[in-house]
PDB file of C-alpha atoms in Angstrom:
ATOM      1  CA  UNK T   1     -22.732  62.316 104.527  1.00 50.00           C
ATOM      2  CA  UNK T   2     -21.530  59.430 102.222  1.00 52.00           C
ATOM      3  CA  UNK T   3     -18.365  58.861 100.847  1.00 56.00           C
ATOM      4  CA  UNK T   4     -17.003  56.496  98.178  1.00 56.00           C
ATOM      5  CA  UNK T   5     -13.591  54.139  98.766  1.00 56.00           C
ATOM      6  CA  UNK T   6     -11.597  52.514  96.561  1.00 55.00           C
ATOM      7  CA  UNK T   7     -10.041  49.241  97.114  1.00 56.00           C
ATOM      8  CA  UNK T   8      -7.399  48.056  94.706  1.00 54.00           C
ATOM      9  CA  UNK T   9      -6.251  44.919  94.201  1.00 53.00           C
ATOM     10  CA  UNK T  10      -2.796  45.202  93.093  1.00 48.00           C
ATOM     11  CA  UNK T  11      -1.044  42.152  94.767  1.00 46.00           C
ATOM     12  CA  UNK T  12      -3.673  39.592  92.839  1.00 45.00           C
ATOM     13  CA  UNK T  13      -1.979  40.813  89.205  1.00 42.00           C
ATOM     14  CA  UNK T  14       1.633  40.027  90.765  1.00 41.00           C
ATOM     15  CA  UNK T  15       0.762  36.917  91.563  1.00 42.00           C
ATOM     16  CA  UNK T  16      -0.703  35.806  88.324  1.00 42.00           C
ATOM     17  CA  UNK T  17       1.871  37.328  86.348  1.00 41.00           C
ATOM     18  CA  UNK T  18       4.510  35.421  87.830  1.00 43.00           C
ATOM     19  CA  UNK T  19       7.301  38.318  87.488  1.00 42.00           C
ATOM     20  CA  UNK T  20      10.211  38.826  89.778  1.00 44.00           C
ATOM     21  CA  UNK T  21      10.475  41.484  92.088  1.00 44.00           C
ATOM     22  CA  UNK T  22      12.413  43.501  90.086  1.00 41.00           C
ATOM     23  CA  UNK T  23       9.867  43.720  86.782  1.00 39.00           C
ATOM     24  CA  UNK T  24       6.575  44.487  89.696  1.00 38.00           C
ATOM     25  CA  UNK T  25       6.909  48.112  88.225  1.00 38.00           C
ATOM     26  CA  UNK T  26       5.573  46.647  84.981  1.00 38.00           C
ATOM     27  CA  UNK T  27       2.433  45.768  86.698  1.00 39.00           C
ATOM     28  CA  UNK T  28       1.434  47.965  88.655  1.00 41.00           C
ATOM     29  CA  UNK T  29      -1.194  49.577  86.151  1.00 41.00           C
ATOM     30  CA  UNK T  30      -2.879  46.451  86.137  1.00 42.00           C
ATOM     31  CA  UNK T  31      -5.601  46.053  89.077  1.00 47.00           C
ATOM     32  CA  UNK T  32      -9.134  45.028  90.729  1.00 57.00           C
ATOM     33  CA  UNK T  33     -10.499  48.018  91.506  1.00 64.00           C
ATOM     34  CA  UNK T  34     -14.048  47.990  93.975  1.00 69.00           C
ATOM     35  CA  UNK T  35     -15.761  50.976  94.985  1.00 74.00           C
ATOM     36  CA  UNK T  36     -17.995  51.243  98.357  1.00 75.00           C
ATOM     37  CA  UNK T  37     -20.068  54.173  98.985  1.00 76.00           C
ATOM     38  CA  UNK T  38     -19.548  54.141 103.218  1.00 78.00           C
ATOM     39  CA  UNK T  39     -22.733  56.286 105.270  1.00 77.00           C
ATOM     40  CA  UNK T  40     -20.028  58.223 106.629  1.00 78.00           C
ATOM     41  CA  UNK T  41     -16.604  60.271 105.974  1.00 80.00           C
ATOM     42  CA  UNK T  42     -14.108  58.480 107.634  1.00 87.00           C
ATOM     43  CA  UNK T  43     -11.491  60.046 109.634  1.00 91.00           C
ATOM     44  CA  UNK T  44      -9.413  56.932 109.452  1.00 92.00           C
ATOM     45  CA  UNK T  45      -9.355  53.570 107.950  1.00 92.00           C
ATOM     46  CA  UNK T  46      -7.262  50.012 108.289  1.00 92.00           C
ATOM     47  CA  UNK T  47      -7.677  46.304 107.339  1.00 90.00           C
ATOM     48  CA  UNK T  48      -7.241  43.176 108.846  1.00 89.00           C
ATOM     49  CA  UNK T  49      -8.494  39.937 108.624  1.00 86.00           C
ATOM     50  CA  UNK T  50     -10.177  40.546 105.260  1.00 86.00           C
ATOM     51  CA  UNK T  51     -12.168  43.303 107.136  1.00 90.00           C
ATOM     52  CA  UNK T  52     -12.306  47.497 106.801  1.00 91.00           C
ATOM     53  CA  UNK T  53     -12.017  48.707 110.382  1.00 95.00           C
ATOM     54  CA  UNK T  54     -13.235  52.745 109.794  1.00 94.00           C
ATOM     55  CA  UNK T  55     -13.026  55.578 112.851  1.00 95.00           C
ATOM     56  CA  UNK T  56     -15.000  58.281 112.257  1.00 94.00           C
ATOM     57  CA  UNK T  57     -15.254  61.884 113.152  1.00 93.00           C
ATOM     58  CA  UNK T  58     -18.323  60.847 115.622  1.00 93.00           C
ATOM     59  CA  UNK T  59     -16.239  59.159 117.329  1.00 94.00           C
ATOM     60  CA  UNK T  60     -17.849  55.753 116.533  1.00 95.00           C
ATOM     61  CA  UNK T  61     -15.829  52.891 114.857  1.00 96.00           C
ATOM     62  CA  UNK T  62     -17.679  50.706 112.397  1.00 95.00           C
ATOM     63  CA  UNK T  63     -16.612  47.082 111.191  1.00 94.00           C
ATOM     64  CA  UNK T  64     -17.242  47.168 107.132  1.00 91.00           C
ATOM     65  CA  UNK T  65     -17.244  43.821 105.188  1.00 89.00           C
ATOM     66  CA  UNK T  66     -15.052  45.040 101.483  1.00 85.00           C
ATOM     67  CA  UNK T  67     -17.040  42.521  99.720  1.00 83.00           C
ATOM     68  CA  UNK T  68     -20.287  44.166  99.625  1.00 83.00           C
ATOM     69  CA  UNK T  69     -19.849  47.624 101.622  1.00 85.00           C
ATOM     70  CA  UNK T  70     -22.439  46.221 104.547  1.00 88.00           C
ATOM     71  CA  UNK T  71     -21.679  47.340 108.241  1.00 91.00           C
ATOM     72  CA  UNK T  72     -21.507  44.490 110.188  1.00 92.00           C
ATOM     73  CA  UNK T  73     -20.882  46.060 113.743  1.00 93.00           C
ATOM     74  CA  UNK T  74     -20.785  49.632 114.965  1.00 95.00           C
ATOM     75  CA  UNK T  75     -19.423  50.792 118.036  1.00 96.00           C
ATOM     76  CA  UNK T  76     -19.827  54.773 120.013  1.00 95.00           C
ATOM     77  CA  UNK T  77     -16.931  53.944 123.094  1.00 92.00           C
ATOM     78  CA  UNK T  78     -15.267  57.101 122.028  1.00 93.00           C
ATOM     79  CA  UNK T  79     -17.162  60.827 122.751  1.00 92.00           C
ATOM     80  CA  UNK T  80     -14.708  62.687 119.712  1.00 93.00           C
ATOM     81  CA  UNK T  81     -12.981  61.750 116.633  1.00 94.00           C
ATOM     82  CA  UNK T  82     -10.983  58.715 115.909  1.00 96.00           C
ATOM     83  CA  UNK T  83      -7.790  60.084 115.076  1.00 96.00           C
ATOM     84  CA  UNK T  84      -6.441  56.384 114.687  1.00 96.00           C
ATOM     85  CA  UNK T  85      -6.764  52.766 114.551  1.00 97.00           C
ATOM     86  CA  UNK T  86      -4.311  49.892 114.841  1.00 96.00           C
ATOM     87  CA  UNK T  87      -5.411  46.309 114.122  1.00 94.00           C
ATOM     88  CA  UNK T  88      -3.646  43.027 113.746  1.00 91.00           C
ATOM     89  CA  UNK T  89      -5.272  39.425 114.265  1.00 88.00           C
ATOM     90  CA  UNK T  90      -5.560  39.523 117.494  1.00 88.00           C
ATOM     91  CA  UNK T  91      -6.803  42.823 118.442  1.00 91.00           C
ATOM     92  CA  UNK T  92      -8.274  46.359 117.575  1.00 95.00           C
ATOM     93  CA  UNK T  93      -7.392  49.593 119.399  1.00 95.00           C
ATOM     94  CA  UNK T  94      -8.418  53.104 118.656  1.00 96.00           C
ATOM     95  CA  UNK T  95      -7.421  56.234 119.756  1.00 95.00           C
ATOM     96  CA  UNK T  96      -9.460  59.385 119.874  1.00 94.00           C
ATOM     97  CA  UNK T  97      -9.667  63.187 120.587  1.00 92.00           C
ATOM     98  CA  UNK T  98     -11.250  62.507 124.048  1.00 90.00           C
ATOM     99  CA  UNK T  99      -7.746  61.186 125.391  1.00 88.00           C
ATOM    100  CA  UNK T 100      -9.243  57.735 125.332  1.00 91.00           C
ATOM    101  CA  UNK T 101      -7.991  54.165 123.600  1.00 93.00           C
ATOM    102  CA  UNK T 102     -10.290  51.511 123.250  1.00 94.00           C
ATOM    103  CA  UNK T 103      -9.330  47.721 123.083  1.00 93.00           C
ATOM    104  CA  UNK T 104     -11.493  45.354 120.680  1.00 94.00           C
ATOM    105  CA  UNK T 105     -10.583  41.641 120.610  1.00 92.00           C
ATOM    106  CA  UNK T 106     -11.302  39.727 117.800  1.00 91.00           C
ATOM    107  CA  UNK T 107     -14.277  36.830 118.562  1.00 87.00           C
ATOM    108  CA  UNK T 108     -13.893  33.556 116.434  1.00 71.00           C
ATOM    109  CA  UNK T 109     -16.793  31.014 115.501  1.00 62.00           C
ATOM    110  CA  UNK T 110     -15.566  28.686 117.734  1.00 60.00           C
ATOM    111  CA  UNK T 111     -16.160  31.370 121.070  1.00 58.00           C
ATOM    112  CA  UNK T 112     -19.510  31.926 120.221  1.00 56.00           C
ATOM    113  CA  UNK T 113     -20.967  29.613 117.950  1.00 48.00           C
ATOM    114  CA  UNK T 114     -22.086  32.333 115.809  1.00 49.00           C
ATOM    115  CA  UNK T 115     -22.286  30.310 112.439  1.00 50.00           C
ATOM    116  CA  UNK T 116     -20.363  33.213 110.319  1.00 61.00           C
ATOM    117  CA  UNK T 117     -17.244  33.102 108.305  1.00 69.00           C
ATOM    118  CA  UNK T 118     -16.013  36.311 109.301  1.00 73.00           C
ATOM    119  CA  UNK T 119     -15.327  37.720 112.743  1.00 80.00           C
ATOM    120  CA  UNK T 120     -16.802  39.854 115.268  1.00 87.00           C
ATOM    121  CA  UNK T 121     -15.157  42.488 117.613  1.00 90.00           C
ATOM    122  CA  UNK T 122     -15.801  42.737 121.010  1.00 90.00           C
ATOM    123  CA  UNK T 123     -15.023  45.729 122.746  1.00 88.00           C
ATOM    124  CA  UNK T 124     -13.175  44.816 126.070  1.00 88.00           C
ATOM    125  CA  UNK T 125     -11.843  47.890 128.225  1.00 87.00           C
ATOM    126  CA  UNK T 126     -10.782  51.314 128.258  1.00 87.00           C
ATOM    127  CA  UNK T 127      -7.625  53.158 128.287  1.00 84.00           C
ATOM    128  CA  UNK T 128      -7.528  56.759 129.671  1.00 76.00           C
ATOM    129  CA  UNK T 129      -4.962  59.625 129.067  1.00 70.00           C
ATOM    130  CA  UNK T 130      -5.780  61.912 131.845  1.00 67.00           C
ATOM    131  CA  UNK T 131      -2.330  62.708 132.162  1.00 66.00           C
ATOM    132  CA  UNK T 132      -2.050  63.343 129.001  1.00 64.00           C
ATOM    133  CA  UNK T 133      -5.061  65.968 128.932  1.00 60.00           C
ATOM    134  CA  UNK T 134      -3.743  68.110 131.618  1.00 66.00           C
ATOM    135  CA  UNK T 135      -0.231  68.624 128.756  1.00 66.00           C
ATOM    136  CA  UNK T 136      -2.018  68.668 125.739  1.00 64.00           C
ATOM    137  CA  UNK T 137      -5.401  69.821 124.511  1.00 70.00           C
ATOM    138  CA  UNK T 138      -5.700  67.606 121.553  1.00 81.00           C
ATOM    139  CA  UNK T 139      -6.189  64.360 122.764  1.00 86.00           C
ATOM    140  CA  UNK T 140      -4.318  61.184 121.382  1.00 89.00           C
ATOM    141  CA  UNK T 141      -3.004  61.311 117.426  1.00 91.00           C
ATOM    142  CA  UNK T 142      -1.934  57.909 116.796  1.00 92.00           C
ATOM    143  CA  UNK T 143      -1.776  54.019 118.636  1.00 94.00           C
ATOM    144  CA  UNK T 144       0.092  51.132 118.322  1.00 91.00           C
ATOM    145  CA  UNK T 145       0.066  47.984 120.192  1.00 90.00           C
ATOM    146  CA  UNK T 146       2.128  44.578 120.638  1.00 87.00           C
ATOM    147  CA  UNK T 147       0.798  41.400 123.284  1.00 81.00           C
ATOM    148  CA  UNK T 148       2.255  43.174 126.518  1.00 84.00           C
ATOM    149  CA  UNK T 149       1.417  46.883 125.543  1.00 88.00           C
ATOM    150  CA  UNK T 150       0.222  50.011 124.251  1.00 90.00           C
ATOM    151  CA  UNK T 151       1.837  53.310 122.994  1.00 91.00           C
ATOM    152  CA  UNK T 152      -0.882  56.093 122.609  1.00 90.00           C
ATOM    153  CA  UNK T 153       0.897  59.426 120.819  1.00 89.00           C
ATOM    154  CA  UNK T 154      -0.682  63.040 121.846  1.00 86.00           C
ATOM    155  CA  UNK T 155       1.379  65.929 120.306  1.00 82.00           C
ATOM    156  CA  UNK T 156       4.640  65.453 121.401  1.00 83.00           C
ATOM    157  CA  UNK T 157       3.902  63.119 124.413  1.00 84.00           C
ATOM    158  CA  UNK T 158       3.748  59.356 124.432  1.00 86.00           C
ATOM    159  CA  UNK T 159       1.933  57.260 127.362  1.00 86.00           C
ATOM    160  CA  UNK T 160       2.639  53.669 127.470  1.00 88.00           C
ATOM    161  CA  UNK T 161       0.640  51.327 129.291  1.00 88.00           C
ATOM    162  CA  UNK T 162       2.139  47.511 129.915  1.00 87.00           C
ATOM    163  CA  UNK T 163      -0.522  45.353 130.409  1.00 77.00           C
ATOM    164  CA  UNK T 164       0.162  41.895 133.147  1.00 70.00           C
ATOM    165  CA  UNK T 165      -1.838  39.810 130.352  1.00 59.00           C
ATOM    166  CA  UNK T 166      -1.800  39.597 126.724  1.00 53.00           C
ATOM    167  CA  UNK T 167      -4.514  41.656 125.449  1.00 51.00           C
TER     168      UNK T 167
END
């Protein structure tokens, strides 16, 4: 299966045009526009640190570079869809139909002497819902995070973990 996405640039034209917030209505017609054909449908999609982080119905996530549409990591922690992602700097966690969220951390040139501009995920640890699975038989919807914890959403339950260190 392959599946085309559309990134637009809309924020570049803003910038240039020099308008004030209130006249941004006037260019909003105006934008980059690139198109990636991704070897997969995804089931859901963020961006962060100039990267496309992409969960798929698989259950693997895949790290996609915008630039040129090329893969650059691919991971299969979760055994069922990725129902959701959340990503900042720092960190990536998805969630997933098998009551699981997984923690990435973002690796930096200087950690691994890698000699690449852009960086690399490393996945780092499991979360389980098994609580969760006993209430509900869909498995977690959604996932957000902040430095001392995690909030995983399944149906109308919510299991937070609190972590001792920053993750």
């Amino acid at each position: 299966n392959q599946s085309d996405l559309e990134l637009w640039n809309v924020m570049k034209h803003i910038k240039e045009s020099k308008l004030h917030t209130s006249e941004v209505y006037r260019v909003t017609h105006m934008y980059d526009s690139t198109v990636i054909t991704l070897d997969c449908v995804p089931s859901t999609i963020t961006y962060t640190n100039g990267l496309l982080i992409v969960g798929e119905d698989s259950g693997g996530v895949k790290v996609i570079d915008p630039s040129n549409g090329k893969c650059l990591q691919q991971f299969s922690d979760h055994k069922a869809r990725v129902t959701d992602i959340y990503a900042d700097n720092h960190r990536v966690l998805s969630c997933s139909k098998d009551f699981s969220i997984r923690v990435y951390r973002w690796i930096r040139d200087d950690e691994k002497k890698l000699n690449q501009s852009l960086p690399l995920l490393e996945s780092r640890y499991q979360l389980l819902g098994g609580s969760v699975a006993m209430k509900t038989h869909d498995g977690f919807n959604h996932v957000l995070c902040d430095t001392g914890s995690c909030v995983g959403v399944a149906a109308n339950l919510i299991k937070l973990y609190n972590f001792r260190h920053q993750i």
